[in-house]
């Protein structure tokens, strides 16, 4: 039997890849939430705005899940792992033993006491309910998720302020040139950008900045990063450190594997440990892990990728942000372009703004070895 | 095998094109998926199944 701890994109894709590669053993998928696998990128966009019914975020049809021939055990969080026995204990008292255990439990959002976050479907619907009351809203966090929530809320007609320590939204993930364009977009659409000062807390009056300023708010949404869901593994004996530490095969111990947001593995071409919080990694790493469970013995060496949709901008980033940029297609002025990031003579990344196909076509120019900041590894990235 | 794509869900990643360029393409103007072959030959079925599974927007469905 193979036990997959986590019933979201990474866990589901691991199960699918195992079946596709011919695995005929028992498959059990354990989920902390009560829901069948659903997708998270739409939560901050189509589900929050109401453009989609929540059901449209389901990852697979009932027929496709039936064909998978896997048992879903839902609404029962894992609380302990016995590595030697490869046994997972759950909150309800179940003990599930398997030849292979795949850790795909994802992230917990960092938060401030009493404030809204957005990680789960239920949290997205609760936030939507609040936004519909048109409260004065402050989004704390200038990364991908915070910027997406601000954009969606603004499009719902809500008065929104976006706060965070960077000079422009997503500056870390986009580099200064493109982040400034994103700042202009948010401002032109009516988002009040209050950036460049970290938030120190929230009280009855609003959000407190490190400058001493208080920003009045009726509703505060916190989106300043997440931590890997490893609290239940603290006493397992596995090596933990910003995720479940794995070898280049994504193996944490004999018969124990990790995949998706929670996995920090040795990326052989980069020569260091990497953890990626993005949607594509969840499924691509799942394919690699399924292969290695079945004996492929292959290293996982992806080029990171994420996208974000905000107002009319569709931004796609492949690889890494480097210190030098050049426009290789389109133009910044027309807000339709592909930018290449360089470090020395090497192409380390490619970004498309409303040019997804063209950005993907430039992806192959990225040099495999690029020891730069991982743009697509930052919190909240889709 | 019969493939359907949901262009409303598609995010334009192009993961499917990287895996199976004879079956999938993207529109030049917005990167949305274009299905080139809804009933591809058997030798492509495994790649198409993988494309459907790893699609980051769950926009590809396959029926037998």
Coordinates of C-alpha atoms in Angstrom, one line a residue, chain A residues 16 20 39 52 56 58-60 279-280 283 287 305 307 316 336 354 356-358 360 363, chain B residues 6 8-9 11-13 17-18 25-30 49-50 52-56 58:
Chain A
X16 CA -2.4 9.6 -10.7
X20 CA -0.3 5.9 -14.9
X39 CA -7.5 23.7 -6.7
X52 CA -16.8 30.6 -10.5
X56 CA -15.6 24.6 -10.4
X58 CA -12.7 20.8 -7.9
X59 CA -9.6 19.2 -9.5
X60 CA -11.3 16.1 -10.9
X279 CA 1.3 25.1 -8.3
X280 CA 3.2 23.6 -11.2
X283 CA 2.3 18.2 -10.0
X287 CA 5.5 12.7 -11.3
X305 CA 7.5 28.4 -13.0
X307 CA 1.8 32.7 -13.0
X316 CA 4.2 34.2 -16.3
X336 CA 2.5 43.2 -23.6
X354 CA 0.2 39.2 -21.4
X356 CA 2.2 33.5 -22.0
X357 CA 2.9 31.5 -25.2
X358 CA 5.9 33.6 -26.1
X360 CA 7.0 29.7 -22.7
X363 CA 11.9 29.2 -21.6
Chain B
X6 CA -11.8 24.0 -20.7
X8 CA -12.2 29.1 -19.3
X9 CA -10.0 27.3 -16.8
X11 CA -4.1 29.6 -17.3
X12 CA -1.8 29.6 -20.3
X13 CA 1.1 27.8 -18.7
X17 CA 2.5 21.9 -25.2
X18 CA 5.8 21.1 -23.7
X25 CA -1.0 24.4 -28.8
X26 CA -1.6 27.9 -27.4
X27 CA -3.2 30.9 -28.9
X28 CA -0.7 33.6 -29.9
X29 CA -2.7 36.4 -28.4
X30 CA -3.4 35.1 -24.9
X49 CA -2.6 11.5 -19.6
X50 CA 0.4 13.1 -18.1
X52 CA -4.0 16.2 -18.1
X53 CA -2.6 15.2 -14.7
X54 CA 0.1 17.9 -14.4
X55 CA -1.9 20.8 -16.0
X56 CA -1.7 23.5 -13.3
X58 CA -6.9 21.2 -14.3

